[in-house]
Structure formats: C-alpha cells, structure tokens
CSV table of C-alpha atoms in Angstrom, one decimal:
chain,number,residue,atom,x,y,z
A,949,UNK,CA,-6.3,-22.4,10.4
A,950,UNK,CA,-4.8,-21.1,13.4
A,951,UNK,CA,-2.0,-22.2,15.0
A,952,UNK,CA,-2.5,-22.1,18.9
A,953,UNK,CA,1.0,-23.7,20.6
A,954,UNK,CA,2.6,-21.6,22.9
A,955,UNK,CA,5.6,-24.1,22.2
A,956,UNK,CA,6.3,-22.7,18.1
A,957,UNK,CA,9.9,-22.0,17.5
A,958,UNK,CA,11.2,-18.5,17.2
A,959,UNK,CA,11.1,-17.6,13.5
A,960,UNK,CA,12.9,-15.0,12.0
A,961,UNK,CA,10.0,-13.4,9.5
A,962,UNK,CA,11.5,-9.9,9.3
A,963,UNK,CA,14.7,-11.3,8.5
A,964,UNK,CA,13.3,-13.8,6.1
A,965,UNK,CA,11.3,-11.1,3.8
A,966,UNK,CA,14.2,-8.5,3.7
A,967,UNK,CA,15.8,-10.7,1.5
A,968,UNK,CA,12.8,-10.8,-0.8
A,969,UNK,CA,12.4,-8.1,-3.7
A,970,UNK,CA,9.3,-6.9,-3.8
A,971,UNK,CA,7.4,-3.6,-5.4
A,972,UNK,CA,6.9,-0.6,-3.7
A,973,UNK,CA,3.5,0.9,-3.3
A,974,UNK,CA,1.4,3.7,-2.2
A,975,UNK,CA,-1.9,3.3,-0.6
A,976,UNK,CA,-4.3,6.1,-0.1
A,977,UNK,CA,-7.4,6.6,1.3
A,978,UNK,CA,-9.0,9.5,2.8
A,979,UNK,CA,-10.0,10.8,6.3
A,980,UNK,CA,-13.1,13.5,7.0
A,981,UNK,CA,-10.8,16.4,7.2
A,982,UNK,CA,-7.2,15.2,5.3
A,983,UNK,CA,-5.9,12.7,2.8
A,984,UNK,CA,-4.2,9.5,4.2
A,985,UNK,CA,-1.5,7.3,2.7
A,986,UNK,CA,1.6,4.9,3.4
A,987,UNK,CA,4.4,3.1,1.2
A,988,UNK,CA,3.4,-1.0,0.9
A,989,UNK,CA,5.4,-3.6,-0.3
A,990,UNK,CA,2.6,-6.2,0.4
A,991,UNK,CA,0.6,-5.6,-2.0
A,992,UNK,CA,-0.4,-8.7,-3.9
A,993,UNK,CA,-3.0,-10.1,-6.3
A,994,UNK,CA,-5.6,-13.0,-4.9
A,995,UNK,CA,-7.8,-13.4,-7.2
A,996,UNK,CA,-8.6,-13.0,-11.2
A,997,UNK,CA,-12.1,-13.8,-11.4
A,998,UNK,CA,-13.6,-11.9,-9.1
A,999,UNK,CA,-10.5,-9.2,-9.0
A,1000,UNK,CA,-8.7,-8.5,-5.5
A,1001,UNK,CA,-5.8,-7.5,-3.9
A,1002,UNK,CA,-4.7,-7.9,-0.6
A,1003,UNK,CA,-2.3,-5.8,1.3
A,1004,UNK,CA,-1.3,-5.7,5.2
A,1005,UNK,CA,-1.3,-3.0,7.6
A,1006,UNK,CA,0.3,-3.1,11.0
A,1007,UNK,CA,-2.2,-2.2,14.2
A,1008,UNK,CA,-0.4,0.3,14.9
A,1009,UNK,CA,-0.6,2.6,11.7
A,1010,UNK,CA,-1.7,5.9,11.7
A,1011,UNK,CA,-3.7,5.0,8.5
A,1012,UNK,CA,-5.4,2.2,9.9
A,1013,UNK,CA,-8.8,4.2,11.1
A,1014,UNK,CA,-9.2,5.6,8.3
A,1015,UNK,CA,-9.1,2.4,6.1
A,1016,UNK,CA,-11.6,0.8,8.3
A,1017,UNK,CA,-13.8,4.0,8.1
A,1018,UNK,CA,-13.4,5.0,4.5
A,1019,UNK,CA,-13.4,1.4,3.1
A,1020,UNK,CA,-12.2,2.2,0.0
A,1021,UNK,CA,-8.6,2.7,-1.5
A,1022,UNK,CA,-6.3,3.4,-4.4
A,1023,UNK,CA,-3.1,1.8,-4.6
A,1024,UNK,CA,-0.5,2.7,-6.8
A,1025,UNK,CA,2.3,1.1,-8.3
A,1026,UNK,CA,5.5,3.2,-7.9
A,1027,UNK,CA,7.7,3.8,-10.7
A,1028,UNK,CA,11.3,3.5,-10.3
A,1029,UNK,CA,12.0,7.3,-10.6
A,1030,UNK,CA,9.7,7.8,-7.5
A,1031,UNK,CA,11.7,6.7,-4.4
A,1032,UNK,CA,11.2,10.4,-2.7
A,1033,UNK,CA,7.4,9.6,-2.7
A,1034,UNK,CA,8.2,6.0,-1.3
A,1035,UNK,CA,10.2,7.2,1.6
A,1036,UNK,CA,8.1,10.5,1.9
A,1037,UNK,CA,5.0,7.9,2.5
A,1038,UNK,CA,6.9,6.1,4.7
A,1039,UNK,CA,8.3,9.3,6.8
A,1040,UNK,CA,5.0,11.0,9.9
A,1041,UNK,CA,1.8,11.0,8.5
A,1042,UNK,CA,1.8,15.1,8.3
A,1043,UNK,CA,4.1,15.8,5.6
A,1044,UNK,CA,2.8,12.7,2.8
A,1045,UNK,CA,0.6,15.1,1.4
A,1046,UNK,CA,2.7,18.6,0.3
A,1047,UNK,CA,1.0,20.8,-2.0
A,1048,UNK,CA,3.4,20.1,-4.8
A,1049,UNK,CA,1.3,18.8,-8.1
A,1050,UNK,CA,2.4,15.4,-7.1
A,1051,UNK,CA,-1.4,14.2,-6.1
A,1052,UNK,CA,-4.7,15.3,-6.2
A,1053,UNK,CA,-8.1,14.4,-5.2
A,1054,UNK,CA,-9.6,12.0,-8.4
A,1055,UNK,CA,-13.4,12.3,-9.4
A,1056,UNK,CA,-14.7,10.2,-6.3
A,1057,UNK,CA,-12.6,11.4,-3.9
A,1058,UNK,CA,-9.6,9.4,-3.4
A,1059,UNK,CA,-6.1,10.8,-3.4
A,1060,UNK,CA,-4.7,10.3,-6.4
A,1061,UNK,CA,-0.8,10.3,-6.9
A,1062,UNK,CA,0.9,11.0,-10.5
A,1063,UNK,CA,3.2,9.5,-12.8
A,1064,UNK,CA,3.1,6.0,-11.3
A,1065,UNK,CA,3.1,3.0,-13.2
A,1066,UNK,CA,-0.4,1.5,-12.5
A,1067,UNK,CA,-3.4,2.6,-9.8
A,1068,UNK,CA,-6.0,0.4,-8.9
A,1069,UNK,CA,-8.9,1.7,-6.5
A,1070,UNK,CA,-11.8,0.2,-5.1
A,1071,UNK,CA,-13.9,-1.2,-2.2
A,1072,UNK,CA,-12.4,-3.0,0.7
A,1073,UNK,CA,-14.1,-6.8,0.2
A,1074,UNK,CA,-13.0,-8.0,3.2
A,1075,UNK,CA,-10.8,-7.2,6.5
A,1076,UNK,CA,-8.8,-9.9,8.3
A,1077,UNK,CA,-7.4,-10.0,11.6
A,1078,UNK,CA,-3.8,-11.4,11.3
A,1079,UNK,CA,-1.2,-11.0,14.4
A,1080,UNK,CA,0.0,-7.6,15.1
A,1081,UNK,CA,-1.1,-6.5,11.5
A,1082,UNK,CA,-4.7,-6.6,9.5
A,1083,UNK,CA,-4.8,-7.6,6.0
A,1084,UNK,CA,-7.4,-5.9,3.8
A,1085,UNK,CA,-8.9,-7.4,0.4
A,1086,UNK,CA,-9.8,-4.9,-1.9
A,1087,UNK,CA,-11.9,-5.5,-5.1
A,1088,UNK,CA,-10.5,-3.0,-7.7
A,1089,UNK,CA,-13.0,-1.3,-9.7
A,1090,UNK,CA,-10.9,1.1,-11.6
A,1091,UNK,CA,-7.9,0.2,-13.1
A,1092,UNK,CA,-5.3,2.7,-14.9
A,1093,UNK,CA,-1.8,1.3,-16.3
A,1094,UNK,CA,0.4,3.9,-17.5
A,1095,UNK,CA,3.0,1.6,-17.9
A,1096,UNK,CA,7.1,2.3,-17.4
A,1097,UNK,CA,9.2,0.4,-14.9
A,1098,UNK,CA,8.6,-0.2,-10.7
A,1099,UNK,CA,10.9,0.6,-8.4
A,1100,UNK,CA,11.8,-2.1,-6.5
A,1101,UNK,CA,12.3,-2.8,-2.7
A,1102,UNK,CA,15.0,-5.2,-1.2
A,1103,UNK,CA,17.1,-5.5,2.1
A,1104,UNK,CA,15.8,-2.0,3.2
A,1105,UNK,CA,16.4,-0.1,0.1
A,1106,UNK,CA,14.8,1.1,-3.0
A,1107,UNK,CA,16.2,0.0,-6.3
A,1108,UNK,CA,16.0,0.5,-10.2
A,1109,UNK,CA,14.9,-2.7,-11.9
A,1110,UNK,CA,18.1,-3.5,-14.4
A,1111,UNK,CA,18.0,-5.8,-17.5
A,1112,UNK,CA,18.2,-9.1,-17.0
C-alpha cells in the first residue's frame, strides 16, 4: 500500500523510535577491493518458515552499493561489552575495519566480526524501496549463536541489559 496525499500530517518518526530500545547490530558485506559494514538497530525477524530478516539502509549509505552488488550479508548481534565496535561502525567508513583480531574474512568471504552474541549470514531475498531508506530481506543460511547478553540501543545511547 502506498500512501500518496500530499495533505499527511507531519509525524515525528525519529522522535518516536528513540524512545524505543532496540539491539544493536553489525552488518557486513564486502566490496571488490575492501570489507564493508555499519551498526543497525533495525534488524528484525519476518519470517520462521522460510527464515528472513529484514533490515533498513538509508540511500545515502556508503554501504549501500555494495549490498546491492554483493547480495549477500552477515549480521551480527552485538554483545553488551562491544559498544567501541558499535560506534566504530557507526564512525567514516575507513576506519570500521582496523587490523586488530577483532574480524576476519569467514570461509566464503564475508567479514566476520568476533565475540558477538549471534551471526547470521546469507543471501539477500529481496530489496524494497522504502522512502529515503531501502529495506533488504535476507534469507539466513548460516546461523552461529554464541550466546551472552546484547547490548542494547535507546535515546541515542548504548546500554548494558540489567535484570529485570
């Protein structure tokens, strides 16, 4: 469905959403000549049976060719002891990728970040146009849960998940 009135109220949608916890994820993918990534914190799950995800990219990403080239991604659930690599993936494009043990390339060629909670990697199923942004289904085809706990994302800020 698309909505088409020039006449829609102004909606506050940025606003809206920083109130909303939400994990924080890495998504990587790679380019001919380097490795390409960038924090998410729309990652979601669609569908069981057959598995997807779905996460959004803005237009105006420096990842974005590459996703649409490559076509295939990892993304990887950050655990709450990682906020350097969240805001390092969210920092310019040329320093996500230090040679520092914290990634490496896994056996088909995607980068593959350590010690996070759970990586999923696979195919892009699908690619959607949506406003300034593109969403991209992915149909994960390898799964690895380490376990441990996410860090968290709310009002701007990376948090430690506390007992409830």
């Amino acid at each position: 469905m698309t909505c088409t009135s020039t006449d829609a109220p102004v909606v506050d949608l940025a606003g809206a959403f920083r109130t909303v916890a939400s994990s924080a994820w890495v998504v990587t993918t790679r380019a001919p000549e380097r490795p390409v990534g960038f924090t998410a914190i729309s990652v979601a799950s669609v569908s069981v049976a057959p598995p997807l995800l779905s996460f959004n990219v803005s237009r105006s990403s420096s990842s974005l060719e590459a996703l649409l080239a490559e076509r295939r991604v990892a993304v990887h659930l950050l655990a709450d002891h990682q906020e350097a690599l969240a805001r390092r993936f969210a920092a310019p494009a040329d320093g996500r990728f230090p040679d520092d043990g914290s990634w490496a390339y896994d056996e088909t060629g995607l980068p593959e970040l350590h010690g996070v909670v759970a990586r999923l990697a696979g195919p892009v199923h699908d690619v959607v146009e949506a406003g300034d942004s593109v969403l991209l289904l992915v149909r994960p085809q390898v799964t690895a849960v380490a376990g441990g706990t996410p860090l968290v994302h709310h009002a701007r800020a990376y948090h430690r998940l506390s007992a409830v």
